[in-house]
Short mmCIF file of C-alpha atoms in Angstrom, two decimals:
data_model
loop_
_atom_site.label_atom_id
_atom_site.label_comp_id
_atom_site.label_asym_id
_atom_site.label_seq_id
_atom_site.Cartn_x
_atom_site.Cartn_y
_atom_site.Cartn_z
CA MET A 42 0.00 0.00 0.00
CA ASN A 43 1.40 3.48 -0.90
CA ALA A 44 0.35 7.03 -0.12
CA ASP A 45 -1.19 7.48 -3.60
CA ALA A 46 -3.39 4.40 -3.44
CA PRO A 47 -7.12 4.96 -2.97
CA LEU A 48 -8.27 5.04 0.63
CA PRO A 49 -9.99 1.85 1.74
CA PRO A 50 -13.73 2.12 2.37
CA ALA A 51 -14.63 3.72 5.69
CA PRO A 52 -15.34 1.04 8.30
CA SER A 53 -18.84 0.72 9.64
CA SER A 54 -19.67 2.36 12.95
CA LEU A 55 -20.36 -1.03 14.50
CA HIS A 56 -17.26 -2.88 13.35
CA PRO A 57 -14.43 -0.43 12.65
CA VAL A 58 -11.25 -2.13 11.46
CA ALA A 59 -7.60 -1.18 11.54
CA PRO A 60 -5.63 -1.30 8.28
CA ALA A 61 -4.26 -4.75 7.46
CA ASP A 62 -6.34 -6.25 10.25
CA PRO A 63 -9.84 -6.68 8.83
CA GLY A 64 -12.67 -7.92 10.96
CA SER A 65 -11.29 -6.82 14.33
CA GLY A 66 -13.59 -5.02 16.74
CA ASP A 67 -11.29 -5.15 19.78
CA THR A 68 -10.60 -1.92 21.64
CA HIS A 69 -6.92 -2.76 21.22
CA HIS A 70 -7.26 -2.39 17.46
CA GLN A 71 -9.34 0.78 17.67
CA VAL A 72 -6.54 2.75 19.36
CA GLN A 73 -3.30 2.90 17.39
CA SER A 74 -0.12 4.95 17.53
CA ALA A 75 1.32 6.71 14.51
CA ALA A 76 4.14 4.16 14.48
CA GLN A 77 1.69 1.24 14.42
CA LEU A 78 -0.28 2.80 11.59
CA ARG A 79 2.92 3.51 9.67
CA GLU A 80 3.78 -0.20 9.88
CA ARG A 81 0.39 -0.88 8.24
CA GLY A 82 1.10 1.56 5.43
CA VAL A 83 -0.94 4.51 6.67
CA ALA A 84 1.01 7.73 7.29
CA GLY A 85 1.38 11.32 6.20
CA ALA A 86 -1.35 12.53 3.86
CA ARG A 87 -3.33 9.30 4.10
CA LEU A 88 -3.46 9.52 7.91
CA ALA A 89 -4.33 13.21 7.82
CA ALA A 90 -7.12 12.52 5.31
CA ARG A 91 -8.73 9.90 7.52
CA CYS A 92 -8.61 12.20 10.55
CA ARG A 93 -9.97 15.31 8.84
CA PRO A 94 -13.49 16.59 9.73
CA GLY A 95 -15.99 14.06 8.43
CA GLY A 96 -13.32 11.35 8.15
CA PRO A 97 -13.69 7.93 9.78
CA TRP A 98 -10.90 8.37 12.39
CA GLN A 99 -9.90 10.94 14.99
CA SER A 100 -6.85 12.04 16.94
CA LEU A 101 -6.95 11.13 20.65
CA LEU A 102 -3.57 12.48 21.76
CA PRO A 103 -0.42 13.54 19.92
CA GLY A 104 0.62 10.54 17.84
CA VAL A 105 -2.35 8.41 18.99
CA TYR A 106 -5.50 7.78 16.94
CA LEU A 107 -8.95 6.31 17.45
CA LEU A 108 -10.04 4.39 14.35
CA ARG A 109 -13.66 5.43 14.62
CA ARG A 110 -15.73 8.55 15.21
CA GLY A 111 -17.68 9.28 18.36
CA VAL A 112 -16.86 9.68 22.03
CA PRO A 113 -13.97 7.41 23.11
CA THR A 114 -14.76 4.88 25.82
CA GLY A 115 -12.94 4.78 29.13
CA GLU A 116 -10.78 1.84 28.01
CA GLU A 117 -9.94 3.54 24.71
CA ARG A 118 -8.74 6.59 26.63
CA LEU A 119 -6.62 4.39 28.93
CA ARG A 120 -4.98 2.67 25.99
CA GLY A 121 -4.47 6.02 24.31
CA VAL A 122 -2.65 7.40 27.35
CA LEU A 123 -0.39 4.34 27.51
CA LEU A 124 0.46 4.64 23.82
CA TYR A 125 1.16 8.35 24.22
CA ALA A 126 3.45 7.59 27.17
CA GLY A 127 5.38 5.19 24.97
CA ARG A 128 4.24 1.74 26.12
CA PRO A 129 2.91 -0.66 23.45
CA VAL A 130 -0.35 -2.14 24.66
CA ALA A 131 -0.93 -5.79 23.74
CA PRO A 132 -4.30 -7.45 24.38
CA ARG A 133 -4.34 -9.94 27.27
CA GLN A 134 -0.65 -9.38 27.94
CA PRO A 135 -0.17 -10.60 31.54
CA ALA A 136 3.22 -9.00 32.17
CA PRO A 137 6.20 -7.42 30.46
CA GLU A 138 8.50 -9.75 28.59
CA PRO A 139 11.40 -11.11 30.70
CA GLY A 140 14.05 -8.44 31.06
CA GLY A 141 11.67 -5.77 29.77
CA ARG A 142 11.64 -2.38 31.45
CA THR A 143 8.43 -0.77 32.66
CA THR A 144 8.07 2.58 30.94
CA ALA A 145 4.47 3.63 31.67
CA VAL A 146 2.00 2.56 34.33
CA LEU A 147 -1.52 3.83 34.99
CA THR A 148 -1.91 5.39 38.43
CA GLY A 149 -4.16 7.73 40.44
CA LEU A 150 -7.94 7.57 40.16
CA ALA A 151 -7.86 5.65 36.87
CA ALA A 152 -5.79 2.90 38.45
CA LEU A 153 -8.07 2.79 41.49
CA ALA A 154 -11.12 2.46 39.24
CA LEU A 155 -9.44 -0.52 37.58
CA HIS A 156 -8.63 -1.98 41.00
CA GLY A 157 -12.37 -1.90 41.71
CA PHE A 158 -12.64 1.07 44.09
CA THR A 159 -16.25 2.13 44.48
CA THR A 160 -15.15 5.57 45.71
CA ALA A 161 -13.18 6.31 42.52
CA PRO A 162 -15.15 7.94 39.68
CA PRO A 163 -16.02 5.76 36.69
CA LEU A 164 -13.39 5.89 33.96
CA ARG A 165 -15.72 7.71 31.58
CA GLU A 166 -16.10 10.57 34.11
CA LEU A 167 -12.38 11.22 34.60
CA ASP A 168 -11.17 14.47 33.07
CA LEU A 169 -7.54 13.39 33.43
CA ILE A 170 -5.84 10.01 33.41
CA ASP A 171 -2.57 9.80 35.37
CA VAL A 172 0.31 7.76 33.99
CA LEU A 173 3.63 7.12 35.73
CA VAL A 174 6.77 7.44 33.62
CA PRO A 175 10.48 7.53 34.48
CA ARG A 176 11.73 10.99 35.42
CA THR A 177 14.11 10.94 32.47
CA ARG A 178 11.32 10.69 29.88
CA ARG A 179 10.74 13.87 27.85
CA LEU A 180 6.95 13.97 27.96
CA ARG A 181 4.45 16.61 28.96
CA SER A 182 0.85 16.43 30.04
CA THR A 183 -1.58 17.05 27.22
CA GLY A 184 -5.29 16.57 26.62
CA PHE A 185 -6.60 14.01 29.11
CA ALA A 186 -3.13 12.53 29.76
CA ARG A 187 -1.43 13.74 32.93
CA ILE A 188 2.22 12.73 33.25
CA VAL A 189 3.43 11.75 36.75
CA ARG A 190 7.20 11.46 36.90
CA ALA A 191 8.90 8.95 39.17
CA GLY A 192 12.48 8.13 40.07
CA SER A 193 11.56 4.49 39.59
CA VAL A 194 8.30 3.21 38.12
CA PRO A 195 6.82 0.45 40.33
CA GLU A 196 6.33 -3.07 39.03
CA PRO A 197 2.78 -2.98 37.70
CA GLU A 198 -0.15 -5.24 38.30
CA PHE A 199 -2.13 -6.11 35.19
CA VAL A 200 -5.88 -5.53 35.07
CA THR A 201 -7.65 -6.46 31.80
CA GLY A 202 -4.20 -6.45 30.18
CA LEU A 203 -3.38 -2.88 31.30
CA PRO A 204 -0.37 -2.06 33.53
CA VAL A 205 -1.66 -0.56 36.77
CA ALA A 206 0.24 0.81 39.79
CA PRO A 207 -0.11 -1.10 43.08
CA VAL A 208 -2.96 0.22 45.23
CA ALA A 209 -0.82 2.06 47.79
CA ARG A 210 1.04 3.96 45.06
CA ALA A 211 -2.15 4.69 43.15
CA VAL A 212 -3.81 6.10 46.28
CA ALA A 213 -0.80 8.32 46.98
CA ASP A 214 -0.82 9.67 43.42
CA ALA A 215 -4.58 10.23 43.59
CA VAL A 216 -4.69 12.10 46.90
CA ALA A 217 -1.71 14.23 45.81
CA GLU A 218 -4.15 15.91 43.37
CA LEU A 219 -7.14 16.12 45.76
CA ASP A 220 -7.98 19.00 48.11
CA ASP A 221 -11.36 17.70 49.34
CA PRO A 222 -10.81 16.09 52.78
CA GLY A 223 -13.93 13.96 52.31
CA ALA A 224 -12.72 12.50 49.02
CA VAL A 225 -9.27 11.81 50.48
CA ARG A 226 -10.76 10.07 53.52
CA LEU A 227 -13.02 7.89 51.36
CA LEU A 228 -10.12 6.68 49.21
CA VAL A 229 -7.83 6.03 52.17
CA SER A 230 -10.59 4.24 54.06
CA GLU A 231 -11.56 2.02 51.13
CA ALA A 232 -7.93 1.13 50.41
CA VAL A 233 -7.62 -0.54 53.80
CA GLY A 234 -11.21 -1.29 54.78
CA GLY A 235 -11.86 -2.86 51.39
CA GLY A 236 -8.90 -5.18 51.76
CA HIS A 237 -6.95 -3.66 48.87
CA CYS A 238 -3.74 -3.06 50.86
CA ASP A 239 -2.21 -3.11 54.33
CA PRO A 240 -2.37 0.10 56.37
CA ALA A 241 1.41 -0.07 56.89
CA ALA A 242 2.05 -0.17 53.13
CA LEU A 243 -0.34 2.72 52.52
CA VAL A 244 1.10 4.92 55.27
CA ALA A 245 4.65 4.16 54.09
CA GLU A 246 3.73 5.17 50.51
CA LEU A 247 2.06 8.39 51.69
CA ASP A 248 5.14 9.14 53.78
CA ARG A 249 7.43 8.48 50.81
CA ALA A 250 5.42 10.95 48.75
CA ARG A 251 5.65 13.52 51.61
CA LEU A 252 1.88 13.73 51.87
CA LEU A 253 1.43 13.03 55.59
CA ARG A 254 1.94 16.71 56.45
CA ARG A 255 -1.03 17.80 54.33
CA PRO A 256 -4.03 18.37 56.62
CA PRO A 257 -6.57 16.38 54.50
CA VAL A 258 -4.19 13.41 54.28
CA ALA A 259 -3.09 13.61 57.92
CA GLY A 260 -6.71 13.69 59.04
CA ALA A 261 -7.64 10.72 56.86
CA VAL A 262 -4.67 8.68 58.09
CA ASP A 263 -5.36 9.50 61.74
CA ALA A 264 -8.96 8.36 61.32
CA LEU A 265 -7.84 5.24 59.45
CA LEU A 266 -5.32 4.23 62.11
CA SER A 267 -7.78 4.84 64.95
CA GLU A 268 -10.36 2.69 63.19
CA GLY A 269 -7.73 0.10 62.29
CA ARG A 270 -6.41 -0.21 65.83
CA ALA A 271 -9.93 -0.42 67.27
CA ARG A 272 -10.86 -3.13 64.75
CA ALA A 273 -7.66 -5.06 65.50
CA GLU A 274 -8.30 -4.83 69.26
CA GLU A 275 -11.82 -6.19 68.75
CA ARG A 276 -10.44 -9.12 66.77
CA LEU A 277 -7.87 -9.80 69.47
CA TYR A 278 -10.60 -9.85 72.14
CA SER A 279 -12.64 -12.19 69.93
CA LEU A 280 -9.65 -14.47 69.37
CA VAL A 281 -8.98 -14.87 73.11
CA TYR A 282 -12.58 -15.71 73.93
CA SER A 283 -13.44 -17.71 70.82
CA TYR A 284 -10.44 -20.01 71.30
CA ALA A 285 -10.94 -20.30 75.08
CA LEU A 286 -7.54 -18.80 75.94
CA PRO A 287 -6.92 -17.70 79.55
CA ASP A 288 -8.01 -14.13 80.29
CA PRO A 289 -5.12 -11.65 79.97
CA LEU A 290 -4.81 -8.12 81.29
CA TRP A 291 -5.73 -5.75 78.47
CA ASN A 292 -3.82 -2.63 77.40
CA VAL A 293 -1.31 -2.37 80.25
CA ASP A 294 2.00 -0.61 80.77
CA LEU A 295 5.00 -2.66 81.88
CA ARG A 296 7.75 -1.24 84.09
CA LEU A 297 10.78 -2.47 85.96
CA PRO A 298 10.50 -2.34 89.77
CA GLY A 299 12.67 0.78 89.80
CA GLY A 300 10.18 2.62 87.58
CA THR A 301 11.90 2.26 84.21
CA PRO A 302 9.11 2.06 81.59
CA LEU A 303 9.09 -0.90 79.23
CA GLY A 304 6.16 0.24 77.10
CA ARG A 305 2.56 -0.69 76.55
CA VAL A 306 1.32 -4.12 75.46
CA ASP A 307 -2.13 -4.97 74.16
CA ALA A 308 -2.55 -8.17 76.18
CA TYR A 309 -0.47 -9.63 79.01
CA TRP A 310 -0.61 -12.93 80.86
CA THR A 311 1.12 -12.19 84.17
CA GLU A 312 1.80 -15.73 85.39
CA GLN A 313 3.33 -16.83 82.10
CA CYS A 314 4.91 -13.44 81.20
CA VAL A 315 3.49 -13.58 77.67
CA ALA A 316 2.57 -10.37 75.85
CA VAL A 317 0.77 -9.57 72.59
CA LEU A 318 1.67 -6.46 70.61
CA LEU A 319 -0.53 -5.28 67.77
CA ASP A 320 1.65 -4.31 64.82
CA VAL A 321 -0.32 -1.28 63.63
CA PRO A 322 1.35 1.60 61.71
CA ALA A 323 1.81 4.97 63.32
CA GLY A 324 0.85 8.22 61.65
CA ASP A 325 4.48 9.09 60.88
CA GLY A 326 4.90 6.12 58.57
CA ALA A 327 6.43 3.83 61.19
CA ALA A 328 4.75 0.80 62.70
CA ASP A 329 4.86 -0.84 66.09
CA GLY A 330 6.78 -3.61 64.38
CA THR A 331 9.60 -1.32 63.31
CA SER A 332 12.08 1.05 64.97
CA GLY A 333 10.79 1.74 68.51
CA GLY A 334 8.41 -1.21 68.45
CA ALA A 335 11.19 -3.66 67.58
CA ALA A 336 13.45 -2.22 70.30
CA ARG A 337 10.65 -2.58 72.84
CA ARG A 338 10.14 -6.24 71.88
CA GLU A 339 13.85 -6.97 72.12
CA HIS A 340 14.08 -5.34 75.55
CA LEU A 341 11.09 -7.33 76.86
CA GLU A 342 12.44 -10.57 75.46
CA ARG A 343 15.83 -9.99 77.10
CA LEU A 344 13.94 -9.75 80.41
CA GLY A 345 12.29 -13.10 79.72
CA VAL A 346 8.92 -11.84 78.49
CA THR A 347 7.60 -13.74 75.44
CA VAL A 348 6.31 -11.21 72.92
CA ILE A 349 3.94 -12.17 70.10
CA ALA A 350 3.42 -9.52 67.42
CA MET A 351 0.22 -9.64 65.39
CA THR A 352 -0.80 -7.57 62.39
CA PRO A 353 -4.44 -6.67 61.74
CA ARG A 354 -4.36 -8.85 58.60
CA GLU A 355 -3.09 -11.87 60.55
CA LEU A 356 -5.88 -11.46 63.08
CA ARG A 357 -8.41 -11.25 60.27
CA ASP A 358 -7.06 -14.00 57.98
CA GLU A 359 -5.19 -16.38 60.32
CA PRO A 360 -6.97 -16.48 63.69
CA ASP A 361 -6.25 -20.21 64.09
CA ARG A 362 -2.51 -19.70 63.71
CA ARG A 363 -2.46 -16.66 65.98
CA ALA A 364 -4.40 -18.49 68.68
CA THR A 365 -2.05 -21.47 68.41
CA ALA A 366 0.95 -19.15 68.79
CA VAL A 367 -0.46 -17.72 72.01
CA ARG A 368 -1.43 -21.12 73.41
CA THR A 369 2.02 -22.54 72.58
CA ALA A 370 3.74 -19.60 74.30
CA LEU A 371 1.58 -20.04 77.42
CA LEU A 372 2.39 -23.76 77.62
CA ALA A 373 6.10 -23.21 76.98
CA ALA A 374 6.24 -20.79 79.91
CA LEU A 375 5.75 -23.76 82.28
CA ASP A 376 9.15 -25.22 81.31
CA ARG A 377 11.37 -22.14 81.29
CA ASP A 378 13.25 -20.26 83.99
CA PRO A 379 11.33 -17.51 85.81
CA PRO A 380 11.71 -14.18 83.97
CA ALA A 381 12.67 -10.88 85.54
CA TYR A 382 9.96 -9.32 87.67
CA VAL A 383 8.00 -6.57 85.93
CA VAL A 384 5.36 -4.21 87.29
CA VAL A 385 2.03 -4.14 85.47
CA LEU A 386 0.03 -0.89 85.47
CA PRO A 387 -3.25 0.08 83.78
CA HIS A 388 -2.71 2.14 80.64
#
């Protein structure tokens, strides 16, 4: 096919076809880059003619074309953004080829919609679609494509063949563009409450993006962590009683006889010197299971206190294993040397 050959008949509105690929109605074949069309023999004047007013095609973004008229669907816009950002989009492609480098990944509200968030707007209602690209790429935002630059693009998850940022990263990129505290709180709450990601991973990502100092984000995270800790405490209570474990003392402070504080524990069995610590993230991006929390555990264990750390997800998904861990620790206490004496005070 050459530039002087007659144009092929315009495809029907119901079954538009790409050049050299007759009979295809897939969205993948409706959105093509200039390079892909050039490989099929359509470029220059021929391409311009098909995209002129009244022609069968239209330009979506610079160098990206929709091979039909009418309003583009949400998926067509997503594929258009990925092509604009320089990533070939193959139908049903589960992952990049081995050794391939991720160059563009959907993020923000579009990614959350693909992840199934009910609090994210439908794709067709999004004015802008965020796409992560390496910081070194020379691209600018244009049309409905908003470029988000990153030092390193995260390994994507694939949803309907499209590369999508992990939930925690997508939430961070979404709330970075939101000023409405209510909208921020809904996204943060659904991310964890809907089981999409761990609170620790989300808080760490928000901290990495330096968003925790923003009042809407800080308020949403504080509410999330309060709800998350309360829910974890309820599950811990339920675990103790459902599995007929001995009654512990709840939420107590431990001290040495001289008054040196050892920290708070969520449950403590005084006779066996067994403690449970809930590993819940703090608002500064840390968690009880890191930094100060780890040091507290090590100090208690050096004194002979058995410390069992539990995450909210473990309490939710593995209650049998967590109950077994507590029961085993209580039984093992019968055969070990007496630990150092500690003072137990109400929190």
